N, CA and C atoms as an extended XYZ file, in Angstrom:
423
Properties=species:S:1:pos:R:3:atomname:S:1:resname:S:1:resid:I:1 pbc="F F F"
N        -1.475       40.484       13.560 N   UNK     1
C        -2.090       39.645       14.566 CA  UNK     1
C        -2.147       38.223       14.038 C   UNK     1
N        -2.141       37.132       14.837 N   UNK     2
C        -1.847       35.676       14.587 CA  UNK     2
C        -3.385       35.456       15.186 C   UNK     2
N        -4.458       35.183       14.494 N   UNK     3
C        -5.654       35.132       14.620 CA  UNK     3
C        -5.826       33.411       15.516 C   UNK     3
N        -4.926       32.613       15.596 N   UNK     4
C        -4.862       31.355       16.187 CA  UNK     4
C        -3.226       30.778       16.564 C   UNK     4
N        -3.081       31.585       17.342 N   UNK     5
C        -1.280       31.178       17.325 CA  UNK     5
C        -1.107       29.325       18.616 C   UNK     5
N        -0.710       28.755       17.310 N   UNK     6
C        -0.012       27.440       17.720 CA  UNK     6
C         1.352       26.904       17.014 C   UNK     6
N         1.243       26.035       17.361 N   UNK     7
C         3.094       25.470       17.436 CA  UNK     7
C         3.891       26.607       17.578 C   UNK     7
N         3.780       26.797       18.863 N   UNK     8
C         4.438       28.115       19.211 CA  UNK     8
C         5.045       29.122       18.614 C   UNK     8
N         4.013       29.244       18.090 N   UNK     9
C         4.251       30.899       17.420 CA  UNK     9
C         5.356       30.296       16.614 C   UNK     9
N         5.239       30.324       15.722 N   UNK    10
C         6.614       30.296       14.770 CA  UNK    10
C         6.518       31.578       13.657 C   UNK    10
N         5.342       32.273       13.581 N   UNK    11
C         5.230       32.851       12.391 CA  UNK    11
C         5.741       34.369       13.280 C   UNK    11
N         5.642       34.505       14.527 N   UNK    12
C         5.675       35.380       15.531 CA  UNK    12
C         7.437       35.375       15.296 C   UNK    12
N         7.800       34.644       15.850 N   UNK    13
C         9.512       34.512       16.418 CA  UNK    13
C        10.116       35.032       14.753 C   UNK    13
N         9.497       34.163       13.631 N   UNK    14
C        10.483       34.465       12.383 CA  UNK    14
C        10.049       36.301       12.322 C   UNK    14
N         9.257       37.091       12.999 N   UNK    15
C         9.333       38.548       12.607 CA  UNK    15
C         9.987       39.421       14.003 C   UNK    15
N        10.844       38.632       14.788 N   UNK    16
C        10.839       39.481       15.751 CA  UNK    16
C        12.271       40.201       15.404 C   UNK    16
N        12.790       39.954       14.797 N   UNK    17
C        13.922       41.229       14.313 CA  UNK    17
C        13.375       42.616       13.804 C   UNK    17
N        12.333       42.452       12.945 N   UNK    18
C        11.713       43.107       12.045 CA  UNK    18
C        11.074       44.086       13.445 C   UNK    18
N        11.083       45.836       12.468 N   UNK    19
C        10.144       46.170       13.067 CA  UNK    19
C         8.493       46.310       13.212 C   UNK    19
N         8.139       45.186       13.752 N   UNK    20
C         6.726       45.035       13.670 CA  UNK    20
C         6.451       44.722       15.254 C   UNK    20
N         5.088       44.595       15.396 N   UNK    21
C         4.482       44.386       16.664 CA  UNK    21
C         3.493       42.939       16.219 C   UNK    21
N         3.598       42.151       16.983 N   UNK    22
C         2.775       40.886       16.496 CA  UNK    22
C         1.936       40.569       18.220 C   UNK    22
N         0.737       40.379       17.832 N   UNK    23
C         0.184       39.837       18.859 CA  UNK    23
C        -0.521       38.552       18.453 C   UNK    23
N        -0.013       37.892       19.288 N   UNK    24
C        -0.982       36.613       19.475 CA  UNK    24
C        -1.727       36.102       20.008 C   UNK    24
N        -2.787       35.467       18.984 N   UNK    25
C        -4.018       35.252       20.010 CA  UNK    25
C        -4.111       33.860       20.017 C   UNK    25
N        -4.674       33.029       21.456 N   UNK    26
C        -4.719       31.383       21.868 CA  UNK    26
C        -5.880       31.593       21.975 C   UNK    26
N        -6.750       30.487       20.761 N   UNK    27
C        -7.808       29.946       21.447 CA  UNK    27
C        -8.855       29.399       22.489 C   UNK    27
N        -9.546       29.696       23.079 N   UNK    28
C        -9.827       28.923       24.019 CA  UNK    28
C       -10.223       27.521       24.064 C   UNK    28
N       -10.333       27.017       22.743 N   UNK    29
C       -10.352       25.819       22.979 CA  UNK    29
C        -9.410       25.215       22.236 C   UNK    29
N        -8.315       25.729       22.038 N   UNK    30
C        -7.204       25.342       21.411 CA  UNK    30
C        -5.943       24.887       22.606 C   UNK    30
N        -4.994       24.063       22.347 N   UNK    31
C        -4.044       24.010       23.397 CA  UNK    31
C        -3.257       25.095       23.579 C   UNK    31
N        -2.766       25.273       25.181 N   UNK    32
C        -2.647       26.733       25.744 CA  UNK    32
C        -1.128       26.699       25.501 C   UNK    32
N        -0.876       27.345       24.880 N   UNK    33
C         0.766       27.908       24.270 CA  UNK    33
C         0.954       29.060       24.120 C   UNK    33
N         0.285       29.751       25.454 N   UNK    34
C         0.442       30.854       26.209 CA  UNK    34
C         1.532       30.994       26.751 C   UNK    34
N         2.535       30.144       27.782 N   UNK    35
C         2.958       30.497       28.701 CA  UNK    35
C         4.467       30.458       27.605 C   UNK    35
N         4.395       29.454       26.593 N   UNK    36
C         5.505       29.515       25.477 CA  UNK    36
C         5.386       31.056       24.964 C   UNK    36
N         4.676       31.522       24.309 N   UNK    37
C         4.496       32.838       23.673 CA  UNK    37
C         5.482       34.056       25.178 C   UNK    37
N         4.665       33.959       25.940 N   UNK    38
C         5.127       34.914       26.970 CA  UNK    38
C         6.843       34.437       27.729 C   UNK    38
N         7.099       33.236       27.399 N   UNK    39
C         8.740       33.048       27.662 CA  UNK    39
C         9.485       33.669       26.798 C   UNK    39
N         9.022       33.582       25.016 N   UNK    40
C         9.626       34.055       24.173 CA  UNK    40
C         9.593       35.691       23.921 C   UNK    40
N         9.144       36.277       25.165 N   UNK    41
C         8.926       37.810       25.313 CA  UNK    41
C         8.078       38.152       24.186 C   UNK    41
N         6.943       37.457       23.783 N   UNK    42
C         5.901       37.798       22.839 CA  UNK    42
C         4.784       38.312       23.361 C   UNK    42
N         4.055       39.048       22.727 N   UNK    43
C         2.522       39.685       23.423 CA  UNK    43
C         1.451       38.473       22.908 C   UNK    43
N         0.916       38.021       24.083 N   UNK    44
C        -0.319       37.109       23.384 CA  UNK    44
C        -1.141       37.379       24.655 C   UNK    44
N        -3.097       36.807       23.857 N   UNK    45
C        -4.110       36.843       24.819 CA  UNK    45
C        -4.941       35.560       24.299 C   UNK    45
N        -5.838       35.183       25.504 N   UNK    46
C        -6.788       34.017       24.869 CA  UNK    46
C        -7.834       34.810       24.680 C   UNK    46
N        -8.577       34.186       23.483 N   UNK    47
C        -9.600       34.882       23.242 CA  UNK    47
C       -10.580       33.797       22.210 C   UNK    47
N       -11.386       34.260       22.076 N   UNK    48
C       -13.241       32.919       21.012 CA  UNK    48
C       -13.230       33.924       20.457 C   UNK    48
N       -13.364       33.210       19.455 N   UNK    49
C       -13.494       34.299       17.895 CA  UNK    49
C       -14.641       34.229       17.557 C   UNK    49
N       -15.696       33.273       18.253 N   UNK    50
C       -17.140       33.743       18.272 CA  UNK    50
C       -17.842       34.487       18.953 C   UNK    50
N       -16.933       35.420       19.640 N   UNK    51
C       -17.200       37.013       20.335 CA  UNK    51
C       -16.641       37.684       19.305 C   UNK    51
N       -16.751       38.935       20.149 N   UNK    52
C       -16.365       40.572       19.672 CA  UNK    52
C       -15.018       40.169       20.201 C   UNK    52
N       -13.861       40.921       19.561 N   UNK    53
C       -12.745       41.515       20.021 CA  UNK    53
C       -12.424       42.487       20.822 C   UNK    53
N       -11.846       42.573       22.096 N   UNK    54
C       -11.967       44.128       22.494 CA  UNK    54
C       -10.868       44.707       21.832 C   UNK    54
N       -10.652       45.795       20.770 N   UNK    55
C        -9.724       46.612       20.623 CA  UNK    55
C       -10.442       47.779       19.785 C   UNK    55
N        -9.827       48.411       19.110 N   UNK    56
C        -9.863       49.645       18.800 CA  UNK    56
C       -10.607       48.945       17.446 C   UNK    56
N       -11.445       49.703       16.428 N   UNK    57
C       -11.559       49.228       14.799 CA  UNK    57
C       -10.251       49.938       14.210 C   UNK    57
N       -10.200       49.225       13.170 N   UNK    58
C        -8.796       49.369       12.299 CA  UNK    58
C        -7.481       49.377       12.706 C   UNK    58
N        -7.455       48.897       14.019 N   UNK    59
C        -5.710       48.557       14.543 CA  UNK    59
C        -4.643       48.231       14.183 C   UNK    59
N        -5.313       47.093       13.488 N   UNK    60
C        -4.406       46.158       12.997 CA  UNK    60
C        -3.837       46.240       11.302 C   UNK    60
N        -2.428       46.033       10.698 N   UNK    61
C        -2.148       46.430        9.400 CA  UNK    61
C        -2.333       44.579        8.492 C   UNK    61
N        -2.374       43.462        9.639 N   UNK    62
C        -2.023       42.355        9.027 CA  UNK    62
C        -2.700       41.267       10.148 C   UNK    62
N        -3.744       40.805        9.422 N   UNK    63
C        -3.933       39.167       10.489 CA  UNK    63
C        -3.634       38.079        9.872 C   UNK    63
N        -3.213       36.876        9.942 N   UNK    64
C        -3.048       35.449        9.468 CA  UNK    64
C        -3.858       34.986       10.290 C   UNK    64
N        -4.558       33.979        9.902 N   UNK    65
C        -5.527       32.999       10.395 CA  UNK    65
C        -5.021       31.825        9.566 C   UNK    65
N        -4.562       30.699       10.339 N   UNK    66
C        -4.215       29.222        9.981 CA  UNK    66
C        -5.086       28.403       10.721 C   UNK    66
N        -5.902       27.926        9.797 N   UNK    67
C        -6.919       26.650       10.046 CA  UNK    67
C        -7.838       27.526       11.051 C   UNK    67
N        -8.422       28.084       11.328 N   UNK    68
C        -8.726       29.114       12.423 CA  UNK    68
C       -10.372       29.088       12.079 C   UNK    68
N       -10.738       29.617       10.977 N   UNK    69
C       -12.313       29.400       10.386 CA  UNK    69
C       -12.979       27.960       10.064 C   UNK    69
N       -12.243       26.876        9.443 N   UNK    70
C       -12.722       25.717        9.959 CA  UNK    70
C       -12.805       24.933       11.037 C   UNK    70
N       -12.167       25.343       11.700 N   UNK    71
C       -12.588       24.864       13.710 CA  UNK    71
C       -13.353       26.260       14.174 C   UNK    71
N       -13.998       27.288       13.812 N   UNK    72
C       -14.726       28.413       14.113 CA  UNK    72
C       -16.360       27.572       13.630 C   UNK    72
N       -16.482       26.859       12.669 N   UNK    73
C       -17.581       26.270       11.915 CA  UNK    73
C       -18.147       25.673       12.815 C   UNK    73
N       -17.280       24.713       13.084 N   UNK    74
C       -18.219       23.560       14.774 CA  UNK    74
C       -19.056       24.546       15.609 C   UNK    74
N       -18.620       25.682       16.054 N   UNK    75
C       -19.037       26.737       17.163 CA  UNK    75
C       -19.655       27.805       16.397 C   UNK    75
N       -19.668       28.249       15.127 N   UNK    76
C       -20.095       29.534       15.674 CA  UNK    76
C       -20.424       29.746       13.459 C   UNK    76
N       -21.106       30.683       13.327 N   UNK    77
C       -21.373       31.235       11.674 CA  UNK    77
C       -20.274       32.014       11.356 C   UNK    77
N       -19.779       32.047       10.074 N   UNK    78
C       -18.466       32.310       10.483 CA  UNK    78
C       -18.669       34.311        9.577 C   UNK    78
N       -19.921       34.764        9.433 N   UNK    79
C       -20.431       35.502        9.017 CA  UNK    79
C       -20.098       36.851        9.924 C   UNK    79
N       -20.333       36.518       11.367 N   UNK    80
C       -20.440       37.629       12.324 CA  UNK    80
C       -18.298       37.876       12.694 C   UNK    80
N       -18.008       36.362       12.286 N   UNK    81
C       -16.304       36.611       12.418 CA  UNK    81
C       -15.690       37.590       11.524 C   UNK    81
N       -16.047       37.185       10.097 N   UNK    82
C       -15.991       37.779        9.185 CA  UNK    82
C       -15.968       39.882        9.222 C   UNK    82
N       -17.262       40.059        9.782 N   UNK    83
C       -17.299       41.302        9.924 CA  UNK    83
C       -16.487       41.841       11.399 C   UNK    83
N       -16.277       40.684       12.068 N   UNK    84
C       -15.278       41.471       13.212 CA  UNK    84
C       -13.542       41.505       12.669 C   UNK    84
N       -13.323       40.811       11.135 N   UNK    85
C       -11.851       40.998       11.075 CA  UNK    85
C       -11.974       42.242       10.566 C   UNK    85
N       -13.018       42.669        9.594 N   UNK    86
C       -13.350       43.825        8.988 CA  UNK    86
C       -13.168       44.797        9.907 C   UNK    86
N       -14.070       44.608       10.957 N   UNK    87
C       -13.670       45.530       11.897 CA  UNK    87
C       -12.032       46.363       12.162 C   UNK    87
N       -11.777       45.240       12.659 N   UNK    88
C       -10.410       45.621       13.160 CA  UNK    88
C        -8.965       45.744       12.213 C   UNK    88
N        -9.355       45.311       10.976 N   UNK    89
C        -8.309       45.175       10.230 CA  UNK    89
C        -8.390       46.961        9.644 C   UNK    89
N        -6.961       47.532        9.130 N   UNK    90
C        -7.349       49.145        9.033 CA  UNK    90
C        -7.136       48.634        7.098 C   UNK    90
N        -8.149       50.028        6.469 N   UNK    91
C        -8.427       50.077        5.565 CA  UNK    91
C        -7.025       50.177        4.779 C   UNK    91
N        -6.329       48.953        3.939 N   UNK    92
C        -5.076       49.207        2.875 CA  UNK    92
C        -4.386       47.757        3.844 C   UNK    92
N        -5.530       47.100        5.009 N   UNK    93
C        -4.585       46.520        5.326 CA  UNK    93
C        -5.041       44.654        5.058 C   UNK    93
N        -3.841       43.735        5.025 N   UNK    94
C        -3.739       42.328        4.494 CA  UNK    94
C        -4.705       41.150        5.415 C   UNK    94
N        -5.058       40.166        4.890 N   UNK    95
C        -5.554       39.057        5.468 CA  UNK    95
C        -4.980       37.754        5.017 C   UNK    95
N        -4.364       36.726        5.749 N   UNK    96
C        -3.893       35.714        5.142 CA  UNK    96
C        -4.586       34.633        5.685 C   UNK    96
N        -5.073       33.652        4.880 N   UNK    97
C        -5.866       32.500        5.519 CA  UNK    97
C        -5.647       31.144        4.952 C   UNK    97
N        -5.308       30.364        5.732 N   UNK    98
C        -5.209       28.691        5.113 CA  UNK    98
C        -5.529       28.244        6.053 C   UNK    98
N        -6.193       27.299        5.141 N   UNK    99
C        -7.539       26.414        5.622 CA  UNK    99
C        -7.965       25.453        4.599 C   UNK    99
N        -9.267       24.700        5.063 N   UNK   100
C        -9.854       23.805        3.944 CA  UNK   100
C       -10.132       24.279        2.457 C   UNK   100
N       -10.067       24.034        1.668 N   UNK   101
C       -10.995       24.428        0.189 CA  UNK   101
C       -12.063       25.218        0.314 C   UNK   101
N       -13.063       24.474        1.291 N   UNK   102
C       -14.521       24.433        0.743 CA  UNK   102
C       -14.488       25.767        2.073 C   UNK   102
N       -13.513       25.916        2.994 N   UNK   103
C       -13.745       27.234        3.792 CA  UNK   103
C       -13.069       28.570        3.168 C   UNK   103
N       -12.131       27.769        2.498 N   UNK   104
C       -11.450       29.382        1.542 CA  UNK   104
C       -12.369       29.801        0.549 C   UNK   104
N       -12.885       28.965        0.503 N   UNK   105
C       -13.976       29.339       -0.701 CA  UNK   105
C       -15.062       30.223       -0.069 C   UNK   105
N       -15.617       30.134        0.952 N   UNK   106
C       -16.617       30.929        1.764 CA  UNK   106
C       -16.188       32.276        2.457 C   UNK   106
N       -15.070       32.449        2.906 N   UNK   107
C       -14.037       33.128        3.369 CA  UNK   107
C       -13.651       34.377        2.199 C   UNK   107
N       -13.330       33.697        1.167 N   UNK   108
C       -13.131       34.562       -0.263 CA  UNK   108
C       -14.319       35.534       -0.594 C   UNK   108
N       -15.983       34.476       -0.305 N   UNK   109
C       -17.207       34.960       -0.771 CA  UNK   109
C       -17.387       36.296       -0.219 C   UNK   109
N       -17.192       35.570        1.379 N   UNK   110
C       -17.350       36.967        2.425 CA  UNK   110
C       -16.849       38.474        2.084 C   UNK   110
N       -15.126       38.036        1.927 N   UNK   111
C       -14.333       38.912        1.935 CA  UNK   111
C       -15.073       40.091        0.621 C   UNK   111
N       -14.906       39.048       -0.610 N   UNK   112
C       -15.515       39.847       -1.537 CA  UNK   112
C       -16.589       41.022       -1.458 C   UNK   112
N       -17.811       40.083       -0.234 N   UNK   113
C       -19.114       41.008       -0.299 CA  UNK   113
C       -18.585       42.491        0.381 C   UNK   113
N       -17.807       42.579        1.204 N   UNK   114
C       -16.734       43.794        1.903 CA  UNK   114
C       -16.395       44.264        1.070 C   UNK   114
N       -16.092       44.470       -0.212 N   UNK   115
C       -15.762       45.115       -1.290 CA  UNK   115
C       -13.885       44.812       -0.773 C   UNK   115
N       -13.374       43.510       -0.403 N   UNK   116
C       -11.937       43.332        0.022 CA  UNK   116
C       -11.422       42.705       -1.459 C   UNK   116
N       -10.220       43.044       -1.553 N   UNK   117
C       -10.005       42.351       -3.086 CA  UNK   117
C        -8.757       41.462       -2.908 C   UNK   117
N        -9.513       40.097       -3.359 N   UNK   118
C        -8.248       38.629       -3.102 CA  UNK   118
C        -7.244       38.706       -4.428 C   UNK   118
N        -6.036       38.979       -3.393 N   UNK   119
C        -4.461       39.338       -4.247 CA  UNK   119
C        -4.360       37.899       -4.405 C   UNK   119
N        -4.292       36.798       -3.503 N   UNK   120
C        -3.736       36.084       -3.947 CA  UNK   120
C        -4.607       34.369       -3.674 C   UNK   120
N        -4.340       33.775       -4.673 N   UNK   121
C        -5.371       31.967       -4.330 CA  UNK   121
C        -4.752       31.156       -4.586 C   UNK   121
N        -4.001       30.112       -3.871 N   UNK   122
C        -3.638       28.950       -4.211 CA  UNK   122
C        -3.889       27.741       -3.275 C   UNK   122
N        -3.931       26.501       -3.973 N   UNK   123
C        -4.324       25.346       -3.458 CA  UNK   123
C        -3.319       24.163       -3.864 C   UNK   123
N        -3.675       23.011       -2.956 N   UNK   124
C        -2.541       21.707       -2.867 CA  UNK   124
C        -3.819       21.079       -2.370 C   UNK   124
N        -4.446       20.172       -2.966 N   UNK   125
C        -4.936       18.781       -1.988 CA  UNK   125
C        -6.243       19.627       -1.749 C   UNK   125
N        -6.073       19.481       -0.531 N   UNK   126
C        -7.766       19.774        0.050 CA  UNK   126
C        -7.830       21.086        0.895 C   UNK   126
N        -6.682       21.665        0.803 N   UNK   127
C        -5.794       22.457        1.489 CA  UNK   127
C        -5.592       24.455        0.696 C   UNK   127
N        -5.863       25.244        1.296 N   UNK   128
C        -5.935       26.678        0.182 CA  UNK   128
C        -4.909       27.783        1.242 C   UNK   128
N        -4.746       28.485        0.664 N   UNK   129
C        -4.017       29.523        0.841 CA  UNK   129
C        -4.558       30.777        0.172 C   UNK   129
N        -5.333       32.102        1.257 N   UNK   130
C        -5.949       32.844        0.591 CA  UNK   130
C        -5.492       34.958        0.925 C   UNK   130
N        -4.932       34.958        0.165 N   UNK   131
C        -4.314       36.618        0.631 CA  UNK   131
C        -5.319       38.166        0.328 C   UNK   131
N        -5.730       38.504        0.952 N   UNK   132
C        -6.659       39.754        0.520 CA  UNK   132
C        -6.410       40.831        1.291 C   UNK   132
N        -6.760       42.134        0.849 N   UNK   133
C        -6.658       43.598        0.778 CA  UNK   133
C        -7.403       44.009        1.133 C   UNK   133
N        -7.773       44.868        2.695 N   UNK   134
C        -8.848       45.290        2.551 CA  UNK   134
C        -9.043       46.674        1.638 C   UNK   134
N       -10.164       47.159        1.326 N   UNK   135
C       -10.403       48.437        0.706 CA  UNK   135
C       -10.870       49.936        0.886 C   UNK   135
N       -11.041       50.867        0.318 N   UNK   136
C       -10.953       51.817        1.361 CA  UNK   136
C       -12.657       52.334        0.763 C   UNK   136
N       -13.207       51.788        0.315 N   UNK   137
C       -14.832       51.689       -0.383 CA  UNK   137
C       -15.288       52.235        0.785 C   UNK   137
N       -16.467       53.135        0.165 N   UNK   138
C       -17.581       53.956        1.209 CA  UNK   138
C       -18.923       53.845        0.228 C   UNK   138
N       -19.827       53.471        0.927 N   UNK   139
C       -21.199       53.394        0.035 CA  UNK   139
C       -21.510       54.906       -0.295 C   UNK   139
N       -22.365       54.600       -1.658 N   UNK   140
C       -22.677       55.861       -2.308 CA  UNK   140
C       -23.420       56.892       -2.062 C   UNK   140
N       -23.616       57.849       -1.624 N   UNK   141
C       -24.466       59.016       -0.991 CA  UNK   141
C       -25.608       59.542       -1.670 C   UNK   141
């Protein structure tokens, strides 16, 4: 899932050989590059990521979120987002996020408290790149 799909989907189109299923999601207050997604025979929906998601929990094997949690900050705690990727993301499965520093850094915190484990961290400028796993952890009985 493309947790904020803009400049028309590009991360979408480079997997459509592949067998995968990619859905994309348009912001609602993001510019609407909906009707691009659906020319390019892509699945996309608009949706606020300061709601619930409607889908199933654990659906999904892979979300990317680009810049997506620091424009979530203006609107909304990004705490209750956090536990809805949890939600839906299935246990063994990836999170990719770039964004600001100071939000990868909070993003990482989160992920961590999930017992999710960050494969991968890198940074340029003011700018991060953050890859994590979710886990298949069950509290202790």
């Amino acid at each position: 899932m493309i947790m904020k799909s803009f400049y028309v989907c590009r991360f979408a189109a480079a997997l459509k050989d592949l067998p995968v299923w990619v859905f994309n999601v348009v912001n609602v207050d993001s510019a609407d590059t909906l009707p691009i997604i659906f020319e390019r025979g892509l699945f996309g929906i608009y949706h606020d990521w300061c709601e619930s998601f409607s889908t199933y929990p654990r659906t999904y094997d892979l979300l990317h979120a680009d810049h997506l949690f620091s424009n979530l900050k203006n609107r909304c705690k990004l705490v209750p987002v956090i536990a809805e990727v949890d939600r839906i993301l299935r246990p063994g499965g990836h999170m990719v996020v770039r964004d600001e520093l100071s939000v990868i850094d909070e993003v990482e915190n989160l992920l961590k408290s999930l017992n999710w484990e960050v494969t991968s961290k890198t940074s340029k400028n003011t700018e991060g790149v953050l890859s994590a796993k979710k886990g298949y952890w069950r509290p202790d009985s």
